[in-house]
Amino acid sequence: MVIRVGKHVDGQGRIYLPYLKDWSHPKSSVIGLINEMIGKFEEEPPLCLRSSTDGSNPVELMAFMAKVSGGISDMSLKSQTKAGRDNRDGVTSKVTVVGGGDLGLACVMAISAKDVADKLVFIDVSESATKGGTMDLDIFSLPKVEVSKDFSASAGSKVVVVTANSWSNDRSYLGVLQSNVDLYKRIIPQLAHYSPNCVLLIASQPVDVMTYIVWKLSKFPPSHVIGTGCNLDSERFQYITGNHQKPQSVDTHAWIIGEHGENKVATWSELDIAVNRSPDMVANQNPQMQLADRAFEFVKVKGQRSWSVGLSVSDLTESIVRNKRKRHSVSTLVKGWYGINNDVFLSLPCVLGNTGVMDITTISLQDEKVQKLRNSAVSLHNLLQQLQF
């Protein structure tokens, strides 16, 4: 039996057989026939020999038929195939921001200003805090920006930025985190459903914890789930140290890595391996070490305003959407790095492109800094064990 497009299935994967056009046969017979068709498809799939420009994807057709045999409805099919429609409509770089508050609005404004996306969707999940801001976006409409409350509006996004945080009356840190987890249990599966090939970019705090939660709830590969992590701090650190160096001596390997917050680690590649060098060489690096220390102290007290984080998010979004393969210090799965044995997310220099994290850069670190990374990993792991998701 050979299944052909135009005879047994149409271009959208819908089955139509001339002698079943009225679907008057018993359901068991129809399902049996479909299962037989699936079996034949797997044995000798003639459509696999077709080029991608010739028509339907056989994998999609097989998946469709498998779901039909389980009783999928036409309405469900419409919601699942909606993800690909934006590309057919000429939208090739769709970005969605999910959340509310000043941070969500800052991300929308920064991404819009960079003109990164052909279409930008803002889904406000807040109850009340910034309805005024969302309303203003509706009133003073921005080019290419759509405001919605419906998660289906995110369908087909290349990048989904998550800024949502739950406002909880619980005064305990663990209680607030659990409220966030409960919120994410509601929104992340929907985002993953409507944009199954997207990169999820997490800006919610605490970012390392929430990035791990999103990874677990989305069931995405770790390369497709990224936290903003230490990107803003690293960019500031590199900017300060770079502006105080002669152009020919600027070290582009200055990074802030590790746990976002008080336990972050400053690294400057030349300084971190100085322990293995002669005393004279180390002495010559004292001015650099002093500069690095001053820069790191400045970064620690600088703080992170919503608009600053929004600019950082737009920078990361641009690297992903435009496949720039630029290095950023972002929160990623670090199991196996620097002797870390737990599934936790910490910031390391990562090459970002259209598939998310494409590579992770190894930095030579002093033992004390490696131990600091390991301590953060253990602390985060212990905290995550106390959350229910």
Coordinates of C-alpha atoms in Angstrom, one line a residue:
M1 CA 0.0 0.0 0.0
V2 CA 1.4 3.4 -1.0
I3 CA 0.0 6.5 0.8
R4 CA 0.0 9.5 -1.5
V5 CA -0.6 13.2 -0.9
G6 CA -3.6 14.2 -2.9
K7 CA -5.1 10.7 -2.7
H8 CA -5.1 9.6 0.9
V9 CA -4.0 12.8 2.7
D10 CA -4.2 16.4 1.7
G11 CA -1.4 19.0 2.0
Q12 CA -2.4 19.7 5.6
G13 CA -2.2 16.1 6.7
R14 CA -6.0 15.5 6.8
I15 CA -7.0 12.0 5.8
Y16 CA -9.6 11.6 3.1
L17 CA -10.4 8.3 1.4
P18 CA -13.1 8.4 -1.4
Y19 CA -14.9 5.4 0.1
L20 CA -14.9 6.9 3.6
K21 CA -16.0 10.4 2.6
D22 CA -19.2 10.2 4.6
W23 CA -17.5 8.6 7.6
S24 CA -20.4 6.1 8.0
H25 CA -18.2 3.2 8.8
P26 CA -18.0 2.0 12.5
K27 CA -15.4 3.9 14.5
S28 CA -13.4 0.7 15.2
S29 CA -13.1 0.0 11.5
V30 CA -11.9 3.5 10.8
I31 CA -9.3 3.5 13.6
G32 CA -8.2 0.0 12.5
L33 CA -7.7 1.3 8.9
I34 CA -5.8 4.3 10.2
N35 CA -3.5 2.1 12.3
E36 CA -2.8 0.0 9.3
M37 CA -2.0 3.1 7.3
I38 CA 0.4 4.2 10.0
G39 CA 2.1 0.8 10.0
K40 CA 2.5 0.9 6.2
F41 CA 3.9 4.5 6.5
E42 CA 6.5 3.3 8.9
E43 CA 7.5 0.2 6.8
E44 CA 7.9 2.1 3.5
P45 CA 7.4 5.8 3.8
P46 CA 7.5 7.0 0.1
L47 CA 7.0 10.7 1.2
C48 CA 10.4 10.6 2.9
L49 CA 12.0 10.6 -0.6
R50 CA 10.4 13.9 -1.4
S51 CA 12.3 17.1 -1.0
S52 CA 11.2 19.6 1.6
T53 CA 9.9 21.9 -1.1
D54 CA 7.6 19.3 -2.6
G55 CA 5.0 19.4 0.1
S56 CA 4.0 18.1 3.4
N57 CA 6.5 16.8 6.0
P58 CA 6.0 13.0 6.4
V59 CA 6.9 13.2 10.0
E60 CA 4.1 15.7 10.6
L61 CA 1.7 13.5 8.7
M62 CA 2.6 10.4 10.6
A63 CA 2.2 12.3 13.9
F64 CA -1.1 13.6 12.8
M65 CA -2.5 10.2 11.9
A66 CA -1.2 8.8 15.2
K67 CA -3.1 11.4 17.1
V68 CA -6.3 10.9 15.0
S69 CA -6.3 7.3 16.0
G70 CA -6.4 8.5 19.6
G71 CA -9.4 10.7 18.9
I72 CA -7.9 14.2 18.4
S73 CA -10.4 16.8 17.4
D74 CA -10.2 19.2 14.5
M75 CA -10.2 22.1 17.0
S76 CA -7.2 20.6 18.7
L77 CA -5.4 20.2 15.4
K78 CA -6.1 23.9 14.6
S79 CA -4.4 25.0 17.9
Q80 CA -1.4 22.7 17.3
T81 CA -0.9 23.8 13.7
K82 CA -1.3 27.5 14.5
A83 CA 2.4 27.6 15.6
G84 CA 3.5 27.4 12.0
R85 CA 1.2 29.9 10.5
D86 CA 3.1 33.0 11.3
N87 CA 6.0 31.8 9.1
R88 CA 3.5 31.3 6.2
D89 CA 2.2 34.8 6.8
G90 CA 5.7 36.3 6.4
V91 CA 6.6 36.5 10.2
T92 CA 10.0 35.0 10.6
S93 CA 11.2 36.4 13.9
K94 CA 8.4 36.4 16.4
V95 CA 9.2 37.2 20.0
T96 CA 6.8 36.9 23.0
V97 CA 7.2 38.6 26.4
V98 CA 5.2 36.9 29.2
G99 CA 4.7 38.6 32.5
G100 CA 3.8 42.0 33.8
G101 CA 5.2 44.8 35.9
D102 CA 7.9 47.2 35.0
L103 CA 10.2 44.5 33.9
G104 CA 7.8 43.0 31.4
L105 CA 7.1 46.5 29.9
A106 CA 10.9 47.3 29.9
C107 CA 11.6 44.2 27.9
V108 CA 8.9 45.0 25.4
M109 CA 10.2 48.5 24.9
A110 CA 13.9 47.5 24.7
I111 CA 13.2 44.7 22.2
S112 CA 10.9 47.0 20.2
A113 CA 13.6 49.7 20.1
K114 CA 16.2 47.2 18.8
D115 CA 13.8 46.1 16.1
V116 CA 14.8 42.5 16.7
A117 CA 11.4 41.0 16.0
D118 CA 9.1 41.1 13.0
K119 CA 6.3 40.6 15.5
L120 CA 6.3 41.2 19.3
V121 CA 3.6 39.8 21.5
F122 CA 3.1 40.9 25.1
I123 CA 1.0 38.6 27.3
D124 CA 0.2 40.2 30.6
V125 CA -0.4 37.6 33.3
S126 CA -0.5 40.1 36.2
E127 CA -3.7 40.6 38.2
S128 CA -3.5 44.3 38.8
A129 CA -0.1 45.8 39.4
T130 CA 0.5 47.2 35.9
K131 CA -2.8 47.2 34.1
G132 CA -2.3 50.8 33.5
G133 CA 1.0 50.1 31.7
T134 CA -0.6 47.4 29.6
M135 CA -3.6 49.7 28.8
D136 CA -1.2 52.4 27.6
L137 CA 0.4 49.9 25.2
D138 CA -3.1 49.3 23.9
I139 CA -3.8 53.0 23.6
F140 CA -0.5 54.1 22.1
S141 CA 0.0 51.1 19.9
L142 CA 3.6 50.4 18.9
P143 CA 4.5 49.0 15.5
K144 CA 4.6 45.2 15.4
V145 CA 3.5 44.9 19.0
E146 CA 0.4 42.9 20.0
V147 CA -1.0 42.9 23.6
S148 CA -2.9 39.9 24.6
K149 CA -4.2 37.8 27.5
D150 CA -4.4 34.6 25.4
F151 CA -1.4 32.3 25.4
S152 CA -2.2 31.1 21.9
A153 CA -1.1 34.6 20.7
S154 CA 2.5 33.4 21.4
A155 CA 2.3 30.5 18.9
G156 CA 5.3 30.2 16.6
S157 CA 7.6 32.4 18.6
K158 CA 11.4 32.0 18.2
V159 CA 12.0 33.4 21.6
V160 CA 9.7 33.6 24.6
V161 CA 10.9 35.9 27.4
V162 CA 9.4 35.1 30.8
T163 CA 9.3 37.9 33.4
A164 CA 6.3 36.7 35.4
N165 CA 6.5 36.7 39.2
S166 CA 3.8 35.8 41.6
W167 CA 2.8 38.3 44.3
S168 CA 2.5 36.3 47.5
N169 CA 1.5 37.3 51.0
D170 CA 3.7 34.6 52.3
R171 CA 6.6 36.2 54.2
S172 CA 8.9 33.2 53.9
Y173 CA 11.4 33.0 51.1
L174 CA 10.4 29.4 50.4
G175 CA 6.7 30.3 50.4
V176 CA 7.3 33.1 47.8
L177 CA 9.3 30.7 45.6
Q178 CA 6.5 28.1 45.8
S179 CA 4.0 30.7 44.7
N180 CA 6.2 31.3 41.7
V181 CA 6.4 27.6 40.9
D182 CA 2.6 27.3 41.1
L183 CA 2.2 30.2 38.7
Y184 CA 4.7 28.7 36.3
K185 CA 3.0 25.3 36.4
R186 CA 0.1 27.1 34.8
I187 CA 1.9 29.2 32.2
I188 CA 5.0 27.2 31.1
P189 CA 3.3 24.1 29.6
Q190 CA 1.1 26.4 27.5
L191 CA 4.0 28.4 26.2
A192 CA 5.8 25.1 25.4
H193 CA 2.7 23.8 23.6
Y194 CA 2.2 26.8 21.4
S195 CA 6.0 27.3 20.6
P196 CA 7.6 23.9 20.9
N197 CA 10.8 25.0 19.0
C198 CA 11.3 28.3 20.8
V199 CA 14.1 29.3 23.1
L200 CA 12.8 30.2 26.6
L201 CA 14.6 33.2 28.1
I202 CA 13.9 33.6 31.8
A203 CA 14.3 37.0 33.5
S204 CA 12.2 36.3 36.7
Q205 CA 13.9 36.3 40.0
P206 CA 15.6 34.3 41.5
V207 CA 16.7 33.7 38.0
D208 CA 18.8 30.5 38.6
V209 CA 16.0 28.8 40.5
M210 CA 13.3 29.9 38.1
T211 CA 15.3 28.8 35.0
Y212 CA 15.6 25.3 36.5
I213 CA 11.8 25.3 37.2
V214 CA 11.1 26.3 33.6
W215 CA 13.4 23.6 32.2
K216 CA 11.6 20.9 34.2
L217 CA 8.1 22.1 33.4
S218 CA 8.7 22.7 29.7
K219 CA 10.6 19.4 29.1
F220 CA 12.7 21.3 26.7
P221 CA 16.4 20.4 26.1
P222 CA 18.6 22.5 28.4
S223 CA 20.1 24.4 25.5
H224 CA 16.7 25.9 24.8
V225 CA 16.1 27.2 28.4
I226 CA 18.3 30.2 29.3
G227 CA 18.3 32.5 32.3
T228 CA 19.5 36.1 32.0
G229 CA 21.9 35.3 34.8
C230 CA 25.0 37.4 35.0
N231 CA 24.8 38.9 31.5
L232 CA 24.1 42.5 32.7
D233 CA 26.9 42.3 35.4
S234 CA 29.3 40.9 32.8
E235 CA 28.6 43.5 30.3
R236 CA 29.1 46.2 32.9
F237 CA 32.3 44.6 34.1
Q238 CA 33.8 44.3 30.6
Y239 CA 32.8 47.9 29.9
I240 CA 34.5 49.3 33.0
T241 CA 37.7 47.3 32.6
G242 CA 37.8 47.9 28.9
N243 CA 37.5 51.7 29.3
H244 CA 40.5 51.8 31.6
Q245 CA 42.8 49.8 29.4
K246 CA 44.8 50.7 26.4
P247 CA 42.9 49.5 23.3
Q248 CA 45.7 47.0 22.4
S249 CA 45.6 45.5 25.9
V250 CA 41.9 45.1 26.5
D251 CA 41.2 41.6 27.8
T252 CA 37.9 40.4 26.4
H253 CA 37.8 37.5 28.8
A254 CA 36.5 39.4 31.8
W255 CA 33.4 37.7 33.1
I256 CA 31.0 37.6 36.0
I257 CA 29.8 34.0 36.4
G258 CA 28.2 31.7 38.9
E259 CA 25.1 32.3 41.0
H260 CA 23.3 35.5 40.3
G261 CA 23.3 37.7 43.4
E262 CA 25.8 38.0 46.3
N263 CA 27.7 34.8 45.4
K264 CA 28.6 35.7 41.9
V265 CA 32.3 35.3 40.8
A266 CA 34.4 37.8 39.0
T267 CA 37.0 36.3 36.6
W268 CA 39.6 37.8 34.4
S269 CA 41.4 35.1 32.6
E270 CA 44.9 36.5 32.9
L271 CA 44.5 37.2 36.6
D272 CA 42.9 33.8 37.4
I273 CA 45.9 31.9 36.1
A274 CA 48.4 34.2 37.7
V275 CA 48.8 31.8 40.6
N276 CA 50.9 29.6 38.2
R277 CA 53.2 32.4 37.1
S278 CA 56.4 33.9 38.5
P279 CA 56.4 36.6 41.2
D280 CA 57.7 39.2 38.7
M281 CA 54.8 38.5 36.3
V282 CA 52.3 38.6 39.1
A283 CA 53.7 41.9 40.4
N284 CA 53.2 43.4 36.9
Q285 CA 49.5 42.5 37.1
N286 CA 48.8 44.3 40.3
P287 CA 47.3 47.3 38.5
Q288 CA 45.0 45.0 36.6
M289 CA 44.0 43.2 39.8
Q290 CA 43.2 46.5 41.5
L291 CA 41.2 47.6 38.5
A292 CA 39.3 44.3 38.4
D293 CA 38.6 44.5 42.2
R294 CA 37.3 48.1 41.8
A295 CA 35.2 47.2 38.8
F296 CA 33.7 44.2 40.6
E297 CA 32.8 46.2 43.7
F298 CA 31.1 48.8 41.5
V299 CA 29.1 46.0 39.7
K300 CA 28.0 44.6 43.1
V301 CA 26.6 47.9 44.3
K302 CA 25.2 49.1 41.0
G303 CA 21.9 47.2 41.3
Q304 CA 19.6 46.2 38.5
R305 CA 16.7 48.4 37.5
S306 CA 14.0 47.1 35.3
W307 CA 15.1 49.2 32.3
S308 CA 18.7 47.8 32.7
V309 CA 17.5 44.2 32.7
G310 CA 15.2 45.0 29.8
L311 CA 18.2 46.2 27.8
S312 CA 20.1 43.0 28.7
V313 CA 17.1 40.9 27.7
S314 CA 16.9 42.6 24.3
D315 CA 20.7 42.0 23.8
L316 CA 20.2 38.3 24.5
T317 CA 17.1 38.1 22.3
E318 CA 19.0 39.7 19.4
S319 CA 21.8 37.2 19.7
I320 CA 19.4 34.3 19.5
V321 CA 17.0 35.6 16.8
R322 CA 19.8 36.8 14.5
N323 CA 22.0 33.8 15.2
K324 CA 24.9 36.1 16.2
R325 CA 26.8 33.4 18.0
K326 CA 27.9 35.9 20.6
R327 CA 29.2 35.0 24.0
H328 CA 27.1 35.9 27.1
S329 CA 27.3 35.0 30.7
V330 CA 23.9 33.4 31.1
S331 CA 22.3 30.8 33.4
T332 CA 22.6 27.4 31.9
L333 CA 22.7 23.7 33.1
V334 CA 26.2 23.3 34.6
K335 CA 26.1 19.6 35.6
G336 CA 29.5 18.2 34.7
W337 CA 31.3 21.6 34.7
Y338 CA 33.9 22.4 37.4
G339 CA 33.1 19.2 39.3
I340 CA 29.4 20.1 39.7
N341 CA 27.3 16.9 40.0
N342 CA 23.8 18.3 40.5
D343 CA 21.2 19.5 37.9
V344 CA 21.4 23.2 38.6
F345 CA 21.6 26.4 36.6
L346 CA 24.5 28.9 37.0
S347 CA 26.0 31.5 34.7
L348 CA 28.9 30.6 32.4
P349 CA 30.0 32.2 29.2
C350 CA 27.8 30.7 26.5
V351 CA 27.7 31.1 22.7
L352 CA 24.1 32.0 21.8
G353 CA 22.4 31.4 18.5
N354 CA 19.1 30.4 17.0
T355 CA 19.1 27.1 18.8
G356 CA 19.9 28.7 22.2
V357 CA 23.1 27.7 23.9
M358 CA 25.4 26.4 21.1
D359 CA 28.6 26.2 23.2
I360 CA 30.0 26.8 26.7
T361 CA 33.4 28.4 27.1
T362 CA 35.8 26.9 29.6
I363 CA 37.6 29.4 31.8
S364 CA 40.7 28.5 33.9
L365 CA 39.8 29.4 37.5
Q366 CA 41.6 29.6 40.7
D367 CA 40.7 26.8 43.2
E368 CA 38.9 29.2 45.5
K369 CA 36.6 30.3 42.7
V370 CA 35.9 26.8 41.6
Q371 CA 34.9 26.0 45.1
K372 CA 32.6 29.0 45.2
L373 CA 30.8 27.7 42.1
R374 CA 30.4 24.3 43.7
N375 CA 29.1 25.8 46.9
S376 CA 26.5 27.7 45.0
A377 CA 25.5 24.5 43.1
V378 CA 25.0 22.6 46.4
S379 CA 23.0 25.5 47.9
L380 CA 20.7 25.8 44.9
H381 CA 20.2 22.0 44.7
N382 CA 19.2 21.9 48.4
L383 CA 16.7 24.7 47.9
L384 CA 15.2 23.1 44.8
Q385 CA 14.6 19.9 46.7
Q386 CA 12.2 21.8 49.0
L387 CA 10.0 23.0 46.2
Q388 CA 7.0 21.1 44.9
F389 CA 6.5 20.9 41.1

